[in-house]
Short mmCIF file of C-alpha atoms in Angstrom, two decimals:
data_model
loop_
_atom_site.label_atom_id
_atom_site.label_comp_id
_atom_site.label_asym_id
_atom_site.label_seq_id
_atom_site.Cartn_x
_atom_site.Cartn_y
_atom_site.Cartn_z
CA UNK A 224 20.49 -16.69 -13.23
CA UNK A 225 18.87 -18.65 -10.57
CA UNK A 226 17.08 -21.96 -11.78
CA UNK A 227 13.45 -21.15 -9.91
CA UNK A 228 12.46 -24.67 -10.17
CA UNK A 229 15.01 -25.67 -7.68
CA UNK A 230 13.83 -25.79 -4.42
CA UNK A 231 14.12 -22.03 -2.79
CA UNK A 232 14.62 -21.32 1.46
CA UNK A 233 13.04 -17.73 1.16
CA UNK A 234 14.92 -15.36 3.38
CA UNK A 235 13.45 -13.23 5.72
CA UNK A 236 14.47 -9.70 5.67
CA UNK A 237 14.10 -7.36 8.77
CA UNK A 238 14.95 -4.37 6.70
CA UNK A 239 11.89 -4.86 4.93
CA UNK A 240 9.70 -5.18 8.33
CA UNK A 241 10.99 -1.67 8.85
CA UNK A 242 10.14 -0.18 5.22
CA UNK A 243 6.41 -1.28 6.51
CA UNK A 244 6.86 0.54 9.27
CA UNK A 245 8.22 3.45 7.02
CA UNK A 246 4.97 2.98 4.82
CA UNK A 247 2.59 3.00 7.95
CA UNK A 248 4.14 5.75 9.40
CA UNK A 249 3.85 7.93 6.48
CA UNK A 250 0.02 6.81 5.82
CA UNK A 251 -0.65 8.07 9.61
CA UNK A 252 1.36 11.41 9.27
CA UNK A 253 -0.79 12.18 6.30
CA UNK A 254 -3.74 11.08 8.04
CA UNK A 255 -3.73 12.33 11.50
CA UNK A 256 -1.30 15.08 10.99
CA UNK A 257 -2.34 16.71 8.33
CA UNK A 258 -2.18 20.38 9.73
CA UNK A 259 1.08 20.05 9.48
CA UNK A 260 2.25 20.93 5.26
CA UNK A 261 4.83 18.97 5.39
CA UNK A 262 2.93 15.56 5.88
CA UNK A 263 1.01 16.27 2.56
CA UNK A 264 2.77 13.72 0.59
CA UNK A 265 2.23 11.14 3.49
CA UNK A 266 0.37 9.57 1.05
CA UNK A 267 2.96 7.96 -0.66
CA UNK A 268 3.73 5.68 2.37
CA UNK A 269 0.55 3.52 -0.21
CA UNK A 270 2.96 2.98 -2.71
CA UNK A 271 5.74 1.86 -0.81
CA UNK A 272 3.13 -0.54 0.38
CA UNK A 273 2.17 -1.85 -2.95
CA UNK A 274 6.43 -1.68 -4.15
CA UNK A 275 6.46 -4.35 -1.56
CA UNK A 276 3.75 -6.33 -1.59
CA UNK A 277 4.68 -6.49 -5.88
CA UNK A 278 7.99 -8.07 -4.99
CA UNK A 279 6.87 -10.17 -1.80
CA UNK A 280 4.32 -11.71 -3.70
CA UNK A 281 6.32 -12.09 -7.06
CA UNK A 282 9.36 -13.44 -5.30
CA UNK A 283 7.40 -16.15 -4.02
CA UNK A 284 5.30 -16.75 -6.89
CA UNK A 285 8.41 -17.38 -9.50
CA UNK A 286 10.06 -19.79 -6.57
CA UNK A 287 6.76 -21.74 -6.16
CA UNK A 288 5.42 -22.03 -9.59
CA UNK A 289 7.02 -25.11 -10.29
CA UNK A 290 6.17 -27.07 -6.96
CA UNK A 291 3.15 -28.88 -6.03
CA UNK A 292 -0.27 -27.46 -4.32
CA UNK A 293 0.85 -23.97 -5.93
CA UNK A 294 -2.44 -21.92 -5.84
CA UNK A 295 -3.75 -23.54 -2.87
CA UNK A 296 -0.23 -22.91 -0.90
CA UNK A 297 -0.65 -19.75 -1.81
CA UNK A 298 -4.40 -18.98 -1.50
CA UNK A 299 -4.70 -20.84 1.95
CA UNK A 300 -1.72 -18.26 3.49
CA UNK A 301 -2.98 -14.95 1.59
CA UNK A 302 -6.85 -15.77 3.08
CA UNK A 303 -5.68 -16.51 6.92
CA UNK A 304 -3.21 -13.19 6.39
CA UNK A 305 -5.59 -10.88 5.35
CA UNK A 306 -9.70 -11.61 5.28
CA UNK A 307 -10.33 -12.98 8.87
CA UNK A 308 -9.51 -8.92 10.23
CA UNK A 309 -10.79 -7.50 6.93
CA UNK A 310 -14.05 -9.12 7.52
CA UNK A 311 -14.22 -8.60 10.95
CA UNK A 312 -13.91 -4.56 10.24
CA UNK A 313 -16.31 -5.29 8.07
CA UNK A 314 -18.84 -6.16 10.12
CA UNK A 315 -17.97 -3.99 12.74
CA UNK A 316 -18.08 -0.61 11.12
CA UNK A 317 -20.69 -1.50 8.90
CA UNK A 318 -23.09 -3.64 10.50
CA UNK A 319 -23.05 -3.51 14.45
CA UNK A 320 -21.15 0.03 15.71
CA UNK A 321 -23.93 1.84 13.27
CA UNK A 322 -26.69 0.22 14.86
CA UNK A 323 -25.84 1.62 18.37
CA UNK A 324 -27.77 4.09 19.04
CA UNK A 325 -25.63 7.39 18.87
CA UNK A 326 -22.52 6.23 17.18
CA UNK A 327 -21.03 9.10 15.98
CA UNK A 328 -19.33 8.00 12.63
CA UNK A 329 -21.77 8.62 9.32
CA UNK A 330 -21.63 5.13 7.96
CA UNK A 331 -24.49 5.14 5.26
CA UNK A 332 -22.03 5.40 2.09
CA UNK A 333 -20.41 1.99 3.00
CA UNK A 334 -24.00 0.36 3.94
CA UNK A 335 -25.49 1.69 1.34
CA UNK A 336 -22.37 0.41 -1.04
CA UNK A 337 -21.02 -2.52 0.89
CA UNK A 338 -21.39 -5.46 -1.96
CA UNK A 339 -18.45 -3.59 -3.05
CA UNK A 340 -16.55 -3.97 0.00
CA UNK A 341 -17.43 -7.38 0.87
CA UNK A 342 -16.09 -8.49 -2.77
CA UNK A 343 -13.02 -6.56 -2.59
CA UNK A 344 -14.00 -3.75 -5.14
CA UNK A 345 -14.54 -1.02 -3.00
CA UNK A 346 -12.03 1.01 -5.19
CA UNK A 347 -13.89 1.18 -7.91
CA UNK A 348 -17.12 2.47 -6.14
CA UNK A 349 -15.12 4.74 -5.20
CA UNK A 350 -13.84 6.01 -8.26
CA UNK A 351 -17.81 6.42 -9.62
CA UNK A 352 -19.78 6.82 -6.75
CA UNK A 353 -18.09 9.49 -4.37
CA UNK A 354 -18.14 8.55 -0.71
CA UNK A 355 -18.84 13.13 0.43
CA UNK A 356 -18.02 13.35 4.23
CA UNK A 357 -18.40 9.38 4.87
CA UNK A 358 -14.84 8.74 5.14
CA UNK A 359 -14.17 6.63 7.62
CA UNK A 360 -13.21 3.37 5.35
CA UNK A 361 -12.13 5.75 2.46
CA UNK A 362 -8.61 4.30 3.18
CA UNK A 363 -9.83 0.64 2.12
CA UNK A 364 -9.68 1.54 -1.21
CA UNK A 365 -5.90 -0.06 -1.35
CA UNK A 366 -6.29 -2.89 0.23
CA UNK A 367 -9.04 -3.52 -2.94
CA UNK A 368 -5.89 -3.32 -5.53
CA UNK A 369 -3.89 -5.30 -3.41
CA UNK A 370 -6.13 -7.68 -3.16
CA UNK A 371 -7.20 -7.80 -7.27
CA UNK A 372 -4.15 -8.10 -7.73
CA UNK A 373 -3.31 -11.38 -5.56
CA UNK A 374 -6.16 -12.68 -7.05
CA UNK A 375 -4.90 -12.71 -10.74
CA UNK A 376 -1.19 -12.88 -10.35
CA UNK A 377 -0.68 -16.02 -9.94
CA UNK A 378 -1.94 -16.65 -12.74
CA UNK A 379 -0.11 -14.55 -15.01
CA UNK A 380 2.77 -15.86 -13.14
CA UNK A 381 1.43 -19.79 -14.22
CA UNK A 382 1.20 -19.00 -17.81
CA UNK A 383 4.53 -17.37 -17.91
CA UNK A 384 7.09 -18.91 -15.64
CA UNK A 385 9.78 -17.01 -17.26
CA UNK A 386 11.25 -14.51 -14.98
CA UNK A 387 12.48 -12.61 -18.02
CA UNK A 388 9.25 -12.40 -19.87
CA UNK A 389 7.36 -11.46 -16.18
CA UNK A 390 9.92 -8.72 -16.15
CA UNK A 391 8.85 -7.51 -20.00
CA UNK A 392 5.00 -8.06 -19.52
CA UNK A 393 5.20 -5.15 -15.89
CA UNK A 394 7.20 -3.23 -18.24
CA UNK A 395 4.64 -2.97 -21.19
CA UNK A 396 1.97 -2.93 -18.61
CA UNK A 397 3.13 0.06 -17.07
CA UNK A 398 3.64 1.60 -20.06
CA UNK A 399 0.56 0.40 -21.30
CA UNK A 400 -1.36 2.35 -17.87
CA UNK A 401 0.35 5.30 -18.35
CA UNK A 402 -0.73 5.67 -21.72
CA UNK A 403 -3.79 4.74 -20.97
CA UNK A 404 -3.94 7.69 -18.30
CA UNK A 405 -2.94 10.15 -20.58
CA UNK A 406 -5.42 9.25 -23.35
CA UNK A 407 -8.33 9.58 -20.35
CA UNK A 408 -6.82 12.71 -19.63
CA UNK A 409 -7.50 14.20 -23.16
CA UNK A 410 -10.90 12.95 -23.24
CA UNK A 411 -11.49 14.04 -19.88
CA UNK A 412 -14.64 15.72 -20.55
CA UNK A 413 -16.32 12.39 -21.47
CA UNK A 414 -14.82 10.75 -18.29
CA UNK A 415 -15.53 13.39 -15.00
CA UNK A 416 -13.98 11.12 -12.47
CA UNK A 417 -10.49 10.60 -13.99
CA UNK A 418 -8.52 12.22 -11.09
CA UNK A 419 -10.30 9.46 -8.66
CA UNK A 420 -9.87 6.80 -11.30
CA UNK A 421 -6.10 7.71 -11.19
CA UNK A 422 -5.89 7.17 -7.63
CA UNK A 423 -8.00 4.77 -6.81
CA UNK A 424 -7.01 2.25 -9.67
CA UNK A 425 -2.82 3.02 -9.28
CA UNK A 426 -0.47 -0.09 -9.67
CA UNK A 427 2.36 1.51 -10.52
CA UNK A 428 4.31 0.25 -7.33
CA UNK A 429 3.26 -3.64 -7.82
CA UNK A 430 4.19 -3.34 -10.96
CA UNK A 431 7.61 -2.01 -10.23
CA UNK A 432 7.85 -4.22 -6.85
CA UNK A 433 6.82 -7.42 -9.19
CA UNK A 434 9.62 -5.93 -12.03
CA UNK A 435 12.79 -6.12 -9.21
CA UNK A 436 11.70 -9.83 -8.23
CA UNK A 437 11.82 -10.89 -11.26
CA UNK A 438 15.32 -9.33 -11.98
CA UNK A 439 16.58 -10.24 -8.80
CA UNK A 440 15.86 -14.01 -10.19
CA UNK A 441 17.19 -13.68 -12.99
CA UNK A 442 20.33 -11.67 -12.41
CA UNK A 443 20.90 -10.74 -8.54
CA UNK A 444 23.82 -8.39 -9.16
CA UNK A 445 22.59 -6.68 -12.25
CA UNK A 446 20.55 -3.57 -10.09
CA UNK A 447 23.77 -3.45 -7.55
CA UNK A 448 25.93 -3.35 -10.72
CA UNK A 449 24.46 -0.46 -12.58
CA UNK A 450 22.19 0.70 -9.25
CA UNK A 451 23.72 4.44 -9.38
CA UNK A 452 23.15 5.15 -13.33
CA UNK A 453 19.10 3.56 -12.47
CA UNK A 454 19.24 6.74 -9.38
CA UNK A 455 20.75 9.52 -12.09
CA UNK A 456 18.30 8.64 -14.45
CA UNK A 457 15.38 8.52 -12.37
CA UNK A 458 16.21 11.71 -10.66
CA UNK A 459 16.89 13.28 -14.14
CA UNK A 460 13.93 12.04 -15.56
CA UNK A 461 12.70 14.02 -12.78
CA UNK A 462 13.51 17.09 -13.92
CA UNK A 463 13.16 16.72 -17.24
CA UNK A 464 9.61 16.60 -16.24
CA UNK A 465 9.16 19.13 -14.31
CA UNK A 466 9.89 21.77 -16.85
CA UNK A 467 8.22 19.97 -19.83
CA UNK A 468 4.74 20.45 -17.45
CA UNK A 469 5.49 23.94 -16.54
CA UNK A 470 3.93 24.52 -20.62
CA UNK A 471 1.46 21.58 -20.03
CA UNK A 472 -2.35 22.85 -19.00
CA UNK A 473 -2.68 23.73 -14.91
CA UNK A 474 -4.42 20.34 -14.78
CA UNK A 475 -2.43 18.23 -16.61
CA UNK A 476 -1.97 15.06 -13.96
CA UNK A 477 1.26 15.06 -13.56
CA UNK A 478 1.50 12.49 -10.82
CA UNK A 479 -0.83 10.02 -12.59
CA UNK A 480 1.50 10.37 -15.83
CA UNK A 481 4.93 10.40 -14.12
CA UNK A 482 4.84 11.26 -10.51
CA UNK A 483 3.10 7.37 -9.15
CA UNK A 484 5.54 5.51 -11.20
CA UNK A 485 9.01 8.01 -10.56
CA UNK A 486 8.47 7.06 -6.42
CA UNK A 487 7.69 3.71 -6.62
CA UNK A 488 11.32 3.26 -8.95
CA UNK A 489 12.67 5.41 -6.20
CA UNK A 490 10.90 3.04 -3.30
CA UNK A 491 12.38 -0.40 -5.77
CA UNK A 492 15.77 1.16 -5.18
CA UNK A 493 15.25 1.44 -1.60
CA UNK A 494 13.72 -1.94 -1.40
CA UNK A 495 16.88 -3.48 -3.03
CA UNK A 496 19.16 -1.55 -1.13
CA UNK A 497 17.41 -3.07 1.73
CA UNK A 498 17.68 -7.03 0.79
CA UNK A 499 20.77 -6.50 -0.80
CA UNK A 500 23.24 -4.62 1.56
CA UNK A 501 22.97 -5.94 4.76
CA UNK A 502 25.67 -4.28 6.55
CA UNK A 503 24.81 -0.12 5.49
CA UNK A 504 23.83 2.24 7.44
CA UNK A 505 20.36 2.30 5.57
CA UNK A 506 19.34 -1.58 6.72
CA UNK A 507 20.60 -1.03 10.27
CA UNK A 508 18.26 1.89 10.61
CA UNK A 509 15.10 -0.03 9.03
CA UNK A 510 15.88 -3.30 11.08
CA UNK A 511 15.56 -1.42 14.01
CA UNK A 512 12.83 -1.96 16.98
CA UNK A 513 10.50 0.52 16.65
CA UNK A 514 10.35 0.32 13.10
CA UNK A 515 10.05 -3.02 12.92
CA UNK A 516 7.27 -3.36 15.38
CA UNK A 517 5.27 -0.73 13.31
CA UNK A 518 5.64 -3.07 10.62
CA UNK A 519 4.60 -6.28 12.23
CA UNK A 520 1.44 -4.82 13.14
CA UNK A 521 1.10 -2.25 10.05
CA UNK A 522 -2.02 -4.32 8.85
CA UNK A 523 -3.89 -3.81 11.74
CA UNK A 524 -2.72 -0.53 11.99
CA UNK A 525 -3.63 0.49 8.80
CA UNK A 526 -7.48 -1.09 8.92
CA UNK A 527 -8.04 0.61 12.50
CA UNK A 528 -6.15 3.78 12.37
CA UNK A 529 -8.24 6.54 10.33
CA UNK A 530 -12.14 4.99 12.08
CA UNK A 531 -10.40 5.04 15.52
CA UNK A 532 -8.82 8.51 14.73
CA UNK A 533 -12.03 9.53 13.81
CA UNK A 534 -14.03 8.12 16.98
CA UNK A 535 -11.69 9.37 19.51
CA UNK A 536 -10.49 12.41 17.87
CA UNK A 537 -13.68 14.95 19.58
CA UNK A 538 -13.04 13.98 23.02
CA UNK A 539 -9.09 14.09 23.12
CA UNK A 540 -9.58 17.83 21.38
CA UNK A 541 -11.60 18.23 24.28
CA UNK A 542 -9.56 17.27 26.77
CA UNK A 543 -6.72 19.05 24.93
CA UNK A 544 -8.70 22.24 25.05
CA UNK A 545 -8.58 22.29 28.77
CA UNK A 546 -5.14 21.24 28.91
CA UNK A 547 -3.79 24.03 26.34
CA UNK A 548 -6.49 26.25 25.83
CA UNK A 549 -4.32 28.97 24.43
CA UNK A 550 -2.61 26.81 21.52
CA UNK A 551 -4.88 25.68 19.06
CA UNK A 552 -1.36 24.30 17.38
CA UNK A 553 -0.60 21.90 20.17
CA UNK A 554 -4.73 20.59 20.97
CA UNK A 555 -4.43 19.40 17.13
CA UNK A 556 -1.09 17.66 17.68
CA UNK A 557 -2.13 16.36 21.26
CA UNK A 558 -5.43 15.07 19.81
CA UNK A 559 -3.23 13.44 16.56
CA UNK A 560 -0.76 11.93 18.60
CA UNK A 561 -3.26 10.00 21.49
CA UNK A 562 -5.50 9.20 18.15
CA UNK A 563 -2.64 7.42 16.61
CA UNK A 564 -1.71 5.86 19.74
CA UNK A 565 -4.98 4.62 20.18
CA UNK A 566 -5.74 2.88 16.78
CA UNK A 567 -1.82 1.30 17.32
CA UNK A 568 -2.69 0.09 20.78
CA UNK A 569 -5.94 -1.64 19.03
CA UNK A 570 -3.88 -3.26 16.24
CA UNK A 571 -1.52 -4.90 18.87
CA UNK A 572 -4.42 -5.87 20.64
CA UNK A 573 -6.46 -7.07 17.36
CA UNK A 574 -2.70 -8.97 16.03
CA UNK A 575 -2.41 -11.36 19.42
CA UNK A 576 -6.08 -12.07 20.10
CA UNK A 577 -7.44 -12.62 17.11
CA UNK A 578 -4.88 -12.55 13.91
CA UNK A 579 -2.63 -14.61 15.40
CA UNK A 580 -5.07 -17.48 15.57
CA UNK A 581 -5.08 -17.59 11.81
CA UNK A 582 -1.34 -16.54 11.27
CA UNK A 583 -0.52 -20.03 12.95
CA UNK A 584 -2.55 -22.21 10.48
CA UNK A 585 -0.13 -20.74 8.04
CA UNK A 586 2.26 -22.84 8.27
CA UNK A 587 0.26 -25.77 7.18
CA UNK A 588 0.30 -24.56 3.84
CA UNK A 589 3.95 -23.97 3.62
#
């Protein structure tokens, strides 16, 4: 077991850079491409997300509990990573682009609701107070939970310290949710937004990314070691649920209850197998280029992707519609692929003129 009150050099691993890139890339396929039925589950790229931002975040929590200037180390470097673009969306798409005369997004849910997004609890707003054909910062709803949750962490993490009792307490917690899911899900009729409350309130992958830190401190071989019987029984438990549901009500929420938590084991496998085994075939595909470049900027990506999809998504179907005026197929997947280019070319731009100014003042707090 490693001693985490020894000092710890953190390694950086590219393969993980690329499982970003992975996550982003699914998020846009679902987004922008979502004529096509076999992006549907695109979705999912938001719990691979949250898988790693549960270990990241855990992994250096348990090796920095014990050191000195522990919540403002780690406060200082999660505020200069993530609020100075956050708020600067912020006031972009809420308070000056809607005040131009003719902008063409519908932005009156957020400004009507933005004390919610200017705290950081936008996803539960969203759960009880439905956001209709505003949509255009529907996506933010994640980077809420994300953020809750770096907010109260490391403080669990304080009062624990134990790797092994960390481990137990995301165990019984997602047990605990899933429970707690089902029991809604009975009483649904006294609670109409349940489905929304599902999806907007998930932590299913943290809780699994924050469970294979804390083994990985306290017993690095242990998941390589029995990592095939953790894949059989996943995949069977799997299938055991998919018949058991077949007798279960149409509605039953089969994701909530089983589905949220099955992929994000399935995305802590993949995350280990990424660390872990440097030389497969699996971490020399994720540590390459492209992949890893759509991970350094997935941030920015992510923030600026659906609004700028959404702003320039009329004018390149109209200039599709001249080029291919006989294939409806290819104007969608024209328009989808220059709309994704576009929000990508203004999250490289956003990462070196203006989050890189804070990124550097990181290191002060190292």
């Amino acid at each position: 077991m490693t001693n985490p009150t020894q000092p710890v050099i953190r390694q950086h691993y590219p393969a993980l850079d690329g499982l970003r890139g992975i996550a982003i890339l699914l998020v846009i396929l679902y987004h922008n491409f979502n004529f096509i039925e076999y992006f549907n589950y695109g979705w999912l790229g938001v719990d691979l997300f949250f898988v790693l931002s549960g270990f990241l975040i855990t992994d250096i929590l348990l090796h920095t509990v014990h050191g000195e200037n522990y919540f403002k180390n780690f406060y200082a470097r999660r505020v200069l990573r993530i609020f100075p673009l956050y708020y600067l969306s912020l006031i972009l798409f809420i308070l000056i682009l809607p005040a131009i005369p003719g902008f063409p997004l519908n932005m009156q849910y957020y400004q009507e609701h933005q004390f919610w997004f200017w705290t950081y609890l936008q996803n539960w707003t969203l759960v009880f107070s439905q956001d209709g054909d505003t949509i255009a910062l529907g996506h933010f709803w994640s980077l809420a939970v994300e953020e809750q949750y770096y907010l109260l962490w490391p403080f669990v993490i304080l009062m624990i310290r134990d790797p092994k009792k960390v481990l137990i307490l995301a165990i019984l917690l997602l047990i605990g949710i899933i429970v707690s899911r089902y029991l809604i899900w009975i009483n649904r009729d006294s609670i109409p937004p349940y489905e929304r409350l599902f999806l907007f309130t998930r932590v299913d992958g943290i809780l699994v990314g924050a469970m294979l830190a804390s083994l990985l401190v306290i017993n690095r071989s242990i998941l390589r070691k029995y990592f095939t019987f953790f894949l059989i029984i996943l995949t069977l438990a799997n299938y055991i649920f998919y018949f058991l549901k077949q007798n279960q009500d149409p509605d039953f929420p089969s994701w909530a209850i089983a589905g949220f938590t099955t992929f994000s084991f399935l995305f802590g496998l993949l995350t280990y197998e990424a660390i872990e085994n440097n030389w497969s075939m699996l971490t020399r595909f994720l540590s390459n280029p492209v992949l890893r470049t759509l991970g350094k900027y997935s941030y920015g990506y992510y923030i600026f992707h659906w609004p700028i999809f959404l702003l320039t998504k009329p004018y390149i179907d109209t200039l599709g519609l001249q080029l291919f005026p006989t294939n409806p197929f290819i104007v969608q997947f024209f328009s989808a692929t220059l709309g994704s280019l576009s929000g990508f070319i203004v999250s490289v731009v956003s990462y070196h003129l203006f989050e890189q100014h804070f990124l550097k003042l990181k290191k002060i707090f190292s």
